[in-house]
Tab-separated table of N, CA and C in Angstrom:
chain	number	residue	atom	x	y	z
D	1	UNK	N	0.842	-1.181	0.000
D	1	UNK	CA	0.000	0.000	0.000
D	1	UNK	C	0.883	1.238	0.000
D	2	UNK	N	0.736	2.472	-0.227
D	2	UNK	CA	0.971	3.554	-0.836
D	2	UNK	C	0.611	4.958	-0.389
D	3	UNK	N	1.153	5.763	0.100
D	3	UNK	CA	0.881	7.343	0.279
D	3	UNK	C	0.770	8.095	-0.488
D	4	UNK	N	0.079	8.646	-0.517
D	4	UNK	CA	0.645	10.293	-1.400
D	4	UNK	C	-0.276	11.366	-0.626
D	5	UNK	N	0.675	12.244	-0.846
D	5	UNK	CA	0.894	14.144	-0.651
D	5	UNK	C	0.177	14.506	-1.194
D	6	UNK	N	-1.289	15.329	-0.967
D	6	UNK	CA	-1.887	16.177	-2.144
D	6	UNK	C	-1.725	17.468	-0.844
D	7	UNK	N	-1.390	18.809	-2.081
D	7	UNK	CA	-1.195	20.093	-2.370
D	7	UNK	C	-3.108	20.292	-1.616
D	8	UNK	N	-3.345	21.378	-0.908
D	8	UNK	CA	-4.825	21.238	-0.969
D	8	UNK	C	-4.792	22.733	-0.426
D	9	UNK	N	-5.982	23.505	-0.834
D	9	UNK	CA	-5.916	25.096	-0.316
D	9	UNK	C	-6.176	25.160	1.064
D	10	UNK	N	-6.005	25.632	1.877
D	10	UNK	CA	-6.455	26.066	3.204
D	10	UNK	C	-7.820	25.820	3.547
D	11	UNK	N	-8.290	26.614	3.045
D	11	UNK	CA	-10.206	26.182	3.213
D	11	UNK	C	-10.891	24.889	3.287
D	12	UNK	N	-10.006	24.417	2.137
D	12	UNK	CA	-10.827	22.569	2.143
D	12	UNK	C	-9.900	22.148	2.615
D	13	UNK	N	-8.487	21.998	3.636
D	13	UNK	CA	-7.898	21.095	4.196
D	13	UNK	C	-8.589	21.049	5.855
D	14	UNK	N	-9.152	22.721	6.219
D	14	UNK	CA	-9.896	23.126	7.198
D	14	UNK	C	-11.072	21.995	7.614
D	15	UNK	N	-12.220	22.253	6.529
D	15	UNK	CA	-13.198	21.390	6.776
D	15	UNK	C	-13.270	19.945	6.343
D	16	UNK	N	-12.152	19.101	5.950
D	16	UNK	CA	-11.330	18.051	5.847
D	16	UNK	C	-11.032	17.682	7.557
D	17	UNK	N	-10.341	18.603	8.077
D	17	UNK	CA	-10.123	17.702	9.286
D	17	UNK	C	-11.220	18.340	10.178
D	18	UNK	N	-11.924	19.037	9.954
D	18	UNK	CA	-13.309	19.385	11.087
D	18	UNK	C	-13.981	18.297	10.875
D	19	UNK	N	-14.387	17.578	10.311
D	19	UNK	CA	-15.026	16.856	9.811
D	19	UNK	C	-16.315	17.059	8.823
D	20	UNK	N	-16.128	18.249	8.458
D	20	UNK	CA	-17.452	18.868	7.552
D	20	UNK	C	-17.320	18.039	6.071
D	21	UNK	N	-16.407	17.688	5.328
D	21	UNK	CA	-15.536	17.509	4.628
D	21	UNK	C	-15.323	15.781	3.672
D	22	UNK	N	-16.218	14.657	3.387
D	22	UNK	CA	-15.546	13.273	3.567
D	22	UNK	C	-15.216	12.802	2.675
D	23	UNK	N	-14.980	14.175	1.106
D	23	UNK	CA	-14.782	13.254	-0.170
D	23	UNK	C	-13.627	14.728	-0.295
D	24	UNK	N	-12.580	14.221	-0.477
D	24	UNK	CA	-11.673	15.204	-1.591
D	24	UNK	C	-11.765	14.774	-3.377
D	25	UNK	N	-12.133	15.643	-3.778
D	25	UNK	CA	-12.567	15.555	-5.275
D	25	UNK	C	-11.171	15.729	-5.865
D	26	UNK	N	-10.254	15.203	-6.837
D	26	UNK	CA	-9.867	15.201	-8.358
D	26	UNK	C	-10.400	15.050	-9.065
D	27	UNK	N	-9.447	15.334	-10.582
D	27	UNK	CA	-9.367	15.276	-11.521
D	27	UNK	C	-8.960	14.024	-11.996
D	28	UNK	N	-7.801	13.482	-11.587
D	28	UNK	CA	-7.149	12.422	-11.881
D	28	UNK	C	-6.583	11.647	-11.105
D	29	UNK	N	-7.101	10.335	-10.856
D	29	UNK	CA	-7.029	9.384	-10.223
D	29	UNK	C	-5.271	9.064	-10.008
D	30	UNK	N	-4.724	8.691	-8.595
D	30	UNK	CA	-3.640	8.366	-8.616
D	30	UNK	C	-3.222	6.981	-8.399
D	31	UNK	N	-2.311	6.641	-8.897
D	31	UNK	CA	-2.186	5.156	-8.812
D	31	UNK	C	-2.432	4.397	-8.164
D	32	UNK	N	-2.972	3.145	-8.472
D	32	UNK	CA	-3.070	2.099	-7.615
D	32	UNK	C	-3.308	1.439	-6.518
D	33	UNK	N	-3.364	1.180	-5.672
D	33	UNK	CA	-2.695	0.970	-4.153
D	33	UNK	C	-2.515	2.094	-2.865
D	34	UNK	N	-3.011	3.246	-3.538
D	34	UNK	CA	-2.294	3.837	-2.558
D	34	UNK	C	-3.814	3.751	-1.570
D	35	UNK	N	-3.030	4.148	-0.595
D	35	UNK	CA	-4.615	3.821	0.463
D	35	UNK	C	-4.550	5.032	1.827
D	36	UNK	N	-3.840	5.702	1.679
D	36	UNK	CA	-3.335	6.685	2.457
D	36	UNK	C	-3.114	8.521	1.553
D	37	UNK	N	-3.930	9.073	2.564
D	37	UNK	CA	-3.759	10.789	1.915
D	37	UNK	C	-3.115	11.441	3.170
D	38	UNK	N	-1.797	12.618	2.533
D	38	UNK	CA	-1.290	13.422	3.900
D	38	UNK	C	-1.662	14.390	2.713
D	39	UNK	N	-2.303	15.618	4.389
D	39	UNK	CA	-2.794	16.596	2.865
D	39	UNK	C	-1.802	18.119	3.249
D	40	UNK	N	-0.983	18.521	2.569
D	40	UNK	CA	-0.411	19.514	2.997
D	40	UNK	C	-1.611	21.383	2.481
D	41	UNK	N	-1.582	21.850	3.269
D	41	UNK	CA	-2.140	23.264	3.265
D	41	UNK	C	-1.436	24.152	2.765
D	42	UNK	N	-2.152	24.416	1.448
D	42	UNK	CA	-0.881	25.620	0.990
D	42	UNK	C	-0.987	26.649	1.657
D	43	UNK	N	0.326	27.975	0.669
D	43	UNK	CA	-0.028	29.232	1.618
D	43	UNK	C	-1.447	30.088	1.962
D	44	UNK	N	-1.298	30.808	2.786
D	44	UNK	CA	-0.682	31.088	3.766
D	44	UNK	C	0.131	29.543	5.067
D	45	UNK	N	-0.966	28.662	5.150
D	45	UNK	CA	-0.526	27.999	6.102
D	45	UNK	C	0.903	27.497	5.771
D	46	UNK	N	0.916	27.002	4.640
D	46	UNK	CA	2.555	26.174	4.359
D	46	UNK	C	2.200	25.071	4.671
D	47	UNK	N	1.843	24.276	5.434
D	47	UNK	CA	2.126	23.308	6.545
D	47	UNK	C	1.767	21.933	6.324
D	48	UNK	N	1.815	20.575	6.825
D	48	UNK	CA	1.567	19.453	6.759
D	48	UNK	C	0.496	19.369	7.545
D	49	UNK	N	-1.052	19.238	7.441
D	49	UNK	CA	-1.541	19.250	8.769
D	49	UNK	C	-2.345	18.100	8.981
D	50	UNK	N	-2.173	17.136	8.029
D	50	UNK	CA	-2.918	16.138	8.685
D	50	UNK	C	-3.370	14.654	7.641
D	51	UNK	N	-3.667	13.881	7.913
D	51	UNK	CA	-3.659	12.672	7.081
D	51	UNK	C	-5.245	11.929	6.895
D	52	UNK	N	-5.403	11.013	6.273
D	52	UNK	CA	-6.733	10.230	5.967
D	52	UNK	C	-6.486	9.114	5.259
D	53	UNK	N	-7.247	8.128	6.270
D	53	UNK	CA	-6.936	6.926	4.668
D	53	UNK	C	-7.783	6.960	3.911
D	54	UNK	N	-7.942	6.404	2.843
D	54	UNK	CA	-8.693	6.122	1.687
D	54	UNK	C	-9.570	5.007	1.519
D	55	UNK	N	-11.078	5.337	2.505
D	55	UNK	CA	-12.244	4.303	2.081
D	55	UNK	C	-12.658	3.547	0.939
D	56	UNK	N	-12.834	4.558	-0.171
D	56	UNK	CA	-12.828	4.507	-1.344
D	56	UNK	C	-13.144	5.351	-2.326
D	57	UNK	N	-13.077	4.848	-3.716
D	57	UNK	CA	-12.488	5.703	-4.320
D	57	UNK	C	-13.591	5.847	-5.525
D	58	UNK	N	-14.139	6.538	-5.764
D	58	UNK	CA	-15.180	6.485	-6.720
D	58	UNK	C	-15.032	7.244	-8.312
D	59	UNK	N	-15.503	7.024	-9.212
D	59	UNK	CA	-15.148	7.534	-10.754
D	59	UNK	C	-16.173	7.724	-11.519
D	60	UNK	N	-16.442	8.664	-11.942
D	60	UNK	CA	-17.408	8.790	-13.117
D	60	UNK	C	-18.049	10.421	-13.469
D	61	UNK	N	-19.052	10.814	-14.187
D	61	UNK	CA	-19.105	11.896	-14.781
D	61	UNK	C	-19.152	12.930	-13.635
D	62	UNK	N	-19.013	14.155	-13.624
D	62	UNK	CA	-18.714	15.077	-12.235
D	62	UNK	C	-20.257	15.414	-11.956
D	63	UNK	N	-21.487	15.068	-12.626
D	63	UNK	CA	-22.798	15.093	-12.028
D	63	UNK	C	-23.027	13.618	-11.517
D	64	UNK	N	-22.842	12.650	-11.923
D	64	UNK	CA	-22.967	11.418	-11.471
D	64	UNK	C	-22.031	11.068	-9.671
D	65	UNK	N	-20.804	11.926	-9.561
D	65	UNK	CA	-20.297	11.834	-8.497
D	65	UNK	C	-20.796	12.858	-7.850
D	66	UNK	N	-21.205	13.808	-8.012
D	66	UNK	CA	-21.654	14.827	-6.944
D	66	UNK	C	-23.273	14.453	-6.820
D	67	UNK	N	-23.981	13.672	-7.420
D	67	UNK	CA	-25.132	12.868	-6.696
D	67	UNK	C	-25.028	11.540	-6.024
D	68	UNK	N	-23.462	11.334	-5.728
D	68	UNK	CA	-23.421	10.291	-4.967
D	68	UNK	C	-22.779	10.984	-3.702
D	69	UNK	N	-21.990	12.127	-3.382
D	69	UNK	CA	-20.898	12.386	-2.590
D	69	UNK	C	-21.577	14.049	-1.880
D	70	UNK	N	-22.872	14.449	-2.628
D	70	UNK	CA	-22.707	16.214	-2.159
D	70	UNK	C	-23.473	15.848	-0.988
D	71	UNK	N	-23.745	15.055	-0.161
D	71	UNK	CA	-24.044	15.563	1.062
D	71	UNK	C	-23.040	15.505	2.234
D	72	UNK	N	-21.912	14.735	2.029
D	72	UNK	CA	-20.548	14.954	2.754
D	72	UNK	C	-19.822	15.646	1.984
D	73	UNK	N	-19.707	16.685	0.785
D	73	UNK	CA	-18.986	16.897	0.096
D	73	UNK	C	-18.332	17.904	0.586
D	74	UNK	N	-18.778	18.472	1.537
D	74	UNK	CA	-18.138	19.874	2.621
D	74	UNK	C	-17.904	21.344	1.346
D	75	UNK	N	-18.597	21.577	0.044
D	75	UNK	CA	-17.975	22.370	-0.609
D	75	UNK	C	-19.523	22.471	-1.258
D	76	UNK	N	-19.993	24.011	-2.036
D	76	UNK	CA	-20.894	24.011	-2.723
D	76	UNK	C	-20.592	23.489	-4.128
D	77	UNK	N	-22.143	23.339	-4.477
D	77	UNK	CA	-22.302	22.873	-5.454
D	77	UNK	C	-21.149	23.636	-6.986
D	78	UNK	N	-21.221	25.198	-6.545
D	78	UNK	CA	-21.751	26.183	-7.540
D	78	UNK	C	-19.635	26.038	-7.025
D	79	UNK	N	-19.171	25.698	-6.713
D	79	UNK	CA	-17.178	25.561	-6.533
D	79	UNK	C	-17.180	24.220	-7.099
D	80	UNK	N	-17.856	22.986	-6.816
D	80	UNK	CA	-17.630	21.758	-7.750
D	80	UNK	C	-17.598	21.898	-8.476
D	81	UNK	N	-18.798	22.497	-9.328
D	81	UNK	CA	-19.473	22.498	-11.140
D	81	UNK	C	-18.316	23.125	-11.576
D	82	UNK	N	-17.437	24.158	-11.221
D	82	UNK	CA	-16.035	25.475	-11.716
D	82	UNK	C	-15.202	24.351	-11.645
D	83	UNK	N	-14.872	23.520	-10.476
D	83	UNK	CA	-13.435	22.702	-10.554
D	83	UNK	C	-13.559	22.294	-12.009
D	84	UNK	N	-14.485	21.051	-11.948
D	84	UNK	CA	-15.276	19.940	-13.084
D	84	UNK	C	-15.067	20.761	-14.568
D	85	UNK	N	-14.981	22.391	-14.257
D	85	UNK	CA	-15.650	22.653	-16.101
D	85	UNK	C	-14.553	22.205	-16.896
D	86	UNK	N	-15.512	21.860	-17.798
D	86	UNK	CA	-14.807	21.253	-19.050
D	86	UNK	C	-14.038	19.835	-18.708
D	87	UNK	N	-14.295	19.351	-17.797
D	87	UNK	CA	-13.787	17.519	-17.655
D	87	UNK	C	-15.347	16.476	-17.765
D	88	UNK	N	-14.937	15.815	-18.437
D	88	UNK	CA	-15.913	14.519	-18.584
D	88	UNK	C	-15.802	13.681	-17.231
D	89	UNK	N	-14.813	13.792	-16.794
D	89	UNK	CA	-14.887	12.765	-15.460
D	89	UNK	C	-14.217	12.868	-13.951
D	90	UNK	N	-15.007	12.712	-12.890
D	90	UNK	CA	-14.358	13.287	-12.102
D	90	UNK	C	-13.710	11.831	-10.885
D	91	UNK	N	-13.359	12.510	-10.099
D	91	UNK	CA	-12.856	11.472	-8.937
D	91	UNK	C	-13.121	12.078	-8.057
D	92	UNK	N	-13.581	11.114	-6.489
D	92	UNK	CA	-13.529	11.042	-5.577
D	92	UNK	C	-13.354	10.421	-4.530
D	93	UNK	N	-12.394	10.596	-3.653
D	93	UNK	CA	-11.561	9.790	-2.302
D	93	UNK	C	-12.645	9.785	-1.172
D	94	UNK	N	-13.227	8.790	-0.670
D	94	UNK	CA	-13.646	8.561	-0.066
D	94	UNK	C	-13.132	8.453	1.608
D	95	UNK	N	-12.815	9.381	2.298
D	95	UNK	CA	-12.158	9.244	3.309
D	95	UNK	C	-12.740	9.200	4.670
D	96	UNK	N	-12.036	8.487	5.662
D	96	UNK	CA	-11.980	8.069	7.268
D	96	UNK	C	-10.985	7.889	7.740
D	97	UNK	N	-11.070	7.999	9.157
D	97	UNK	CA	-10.293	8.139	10.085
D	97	UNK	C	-9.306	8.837	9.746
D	98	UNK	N	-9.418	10.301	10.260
D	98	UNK	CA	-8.822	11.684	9.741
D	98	UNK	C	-8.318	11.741	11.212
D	99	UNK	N	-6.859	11.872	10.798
D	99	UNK	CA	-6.207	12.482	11.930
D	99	UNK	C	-5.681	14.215	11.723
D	100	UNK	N	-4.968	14.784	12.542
D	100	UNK	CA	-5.224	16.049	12.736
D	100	UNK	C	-3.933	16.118	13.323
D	101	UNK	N	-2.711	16.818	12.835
D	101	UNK	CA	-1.488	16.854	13.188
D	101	UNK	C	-1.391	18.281	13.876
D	102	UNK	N	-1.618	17.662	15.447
D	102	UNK	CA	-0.773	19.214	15.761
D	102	UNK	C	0.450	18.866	17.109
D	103	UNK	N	1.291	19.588	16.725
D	103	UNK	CA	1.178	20.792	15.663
D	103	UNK	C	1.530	20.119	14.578
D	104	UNK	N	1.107	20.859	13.305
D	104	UNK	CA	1.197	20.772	12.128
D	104	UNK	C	3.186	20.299	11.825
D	105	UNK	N	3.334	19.710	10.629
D	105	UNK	CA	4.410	19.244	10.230
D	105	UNK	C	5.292	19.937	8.857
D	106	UNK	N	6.442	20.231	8.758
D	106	UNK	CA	6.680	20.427	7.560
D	106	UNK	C	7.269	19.686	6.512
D	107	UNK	N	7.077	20.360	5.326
D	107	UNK	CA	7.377	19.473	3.866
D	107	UNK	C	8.727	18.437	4.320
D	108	UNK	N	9.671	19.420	4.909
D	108	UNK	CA	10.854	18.625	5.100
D	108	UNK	C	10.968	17.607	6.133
D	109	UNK	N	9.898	17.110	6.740
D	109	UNK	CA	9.540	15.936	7.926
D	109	UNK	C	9.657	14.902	6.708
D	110	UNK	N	9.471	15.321	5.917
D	110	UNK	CA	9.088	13.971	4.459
D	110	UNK	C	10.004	13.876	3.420
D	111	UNK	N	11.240	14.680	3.891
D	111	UNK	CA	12.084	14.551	2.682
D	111	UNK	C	11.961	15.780	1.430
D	112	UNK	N	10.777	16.568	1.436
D	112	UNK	CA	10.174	17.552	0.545
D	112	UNK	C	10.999	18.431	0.734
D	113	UNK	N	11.495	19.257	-0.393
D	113	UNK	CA	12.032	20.248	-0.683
D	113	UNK	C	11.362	21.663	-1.077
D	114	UNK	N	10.419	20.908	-2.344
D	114	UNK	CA	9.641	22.195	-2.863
D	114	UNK	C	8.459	21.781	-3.000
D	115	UNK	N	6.949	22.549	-2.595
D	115	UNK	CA	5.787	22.407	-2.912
D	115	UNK	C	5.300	21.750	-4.071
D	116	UNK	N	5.097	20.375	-3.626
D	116	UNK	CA	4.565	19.847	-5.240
D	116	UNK	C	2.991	20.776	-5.362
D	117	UNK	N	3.115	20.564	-7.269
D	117	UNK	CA	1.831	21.061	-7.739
D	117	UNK	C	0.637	20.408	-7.315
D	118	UNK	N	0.211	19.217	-6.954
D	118	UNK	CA	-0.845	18.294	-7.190
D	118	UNK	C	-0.718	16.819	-6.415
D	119	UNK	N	0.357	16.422	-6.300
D	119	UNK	CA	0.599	15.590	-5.463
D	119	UNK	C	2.058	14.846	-5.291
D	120	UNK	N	2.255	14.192	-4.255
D	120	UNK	CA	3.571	13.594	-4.553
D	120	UNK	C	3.313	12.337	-3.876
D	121	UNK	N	4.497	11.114	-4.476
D	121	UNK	CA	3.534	10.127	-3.523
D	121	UNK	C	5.013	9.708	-2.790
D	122	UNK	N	4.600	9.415	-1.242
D	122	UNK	CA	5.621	8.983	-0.278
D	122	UNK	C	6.304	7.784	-0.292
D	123	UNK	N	5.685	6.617	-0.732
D	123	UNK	CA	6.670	5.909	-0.888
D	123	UNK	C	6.074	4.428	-2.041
C-alpha cells in the first residue's frame, strides 16, 4: 500500500479535518494501491496538517459523483461544477479516520524540498 501528498488550499484542508468535509474531489485518479492521503495546506498555512486513509475511491461523470458524494462533500455545489468545467470525469476519495497533526508538520519531515503542484507520492 501507498501514500501520497496532495497540495490542498487552506479552506478545504480546514473542513477536511473538522469533519465537515468526507470526499476530496480530483481530476485524476492516482495510482493504484495507494490507500493513504497526507494533505499539505498551501499558503498562507505552508504546513503538513494532517492525514486520511482512503475508504474509497469512486469515478465517473462530475454530475454522477456529486449525486453520490454532495451531502458529505463539505464544498458548494456552484465551486464543484467550476473545478469539473470542461472535464468529462471526475474522482472522488472517499475518506476516514482523519487524523489532525498538531502541531502541524513540515514538507521537510518527508524529505520535501519544494511544494509539489498536485501531489507527490511517499513511498
Amino acid at each position: 500500500m501507498s501514500t501520497v501528498l496532495l497540495s490542498i488550499k487552506p479552506e478545504y484542508a480546514k473542513v477536511i479535518l473538522d469533519g465537515q468535509k468526507e470526499y476530496e474531489f480530483r481530476k485524476r485518479r492516482c495510482k493504484t494501491g495507494v490507500n493513504k492521503i497526507v494533505f499539505y495546506s498551501t499558503a498562507p498555512e505552508s504546513k503538513v496538517v494532517g492525514e486520511a486513509e482512503i475508504e474509497d475511491i469512486i469515478e465517473g461523470s462530475p454530475s454522477k459523483i456529486w449525486e453520490l458524494a454532495k451531502k458529505a462533500a463539505g464544498i458548494t455545489r456552484a465551486k464543484y461544477r467550476a473545478y469539473y468545467h470542461g472535464y468529462h470525469n471526475a474522482v472522488a476519495y472517499k475518506l476516514k479516520n482523519v487524523v489532525v497533526y498538531d502541531p502541524p508538520k513540515e514538507l521537510s519531515d518527508y524529505g520535501i524540498d519544494c511544494v509539489p503542484q498536485s501531489f507527490i507520492y511517499l513511498d
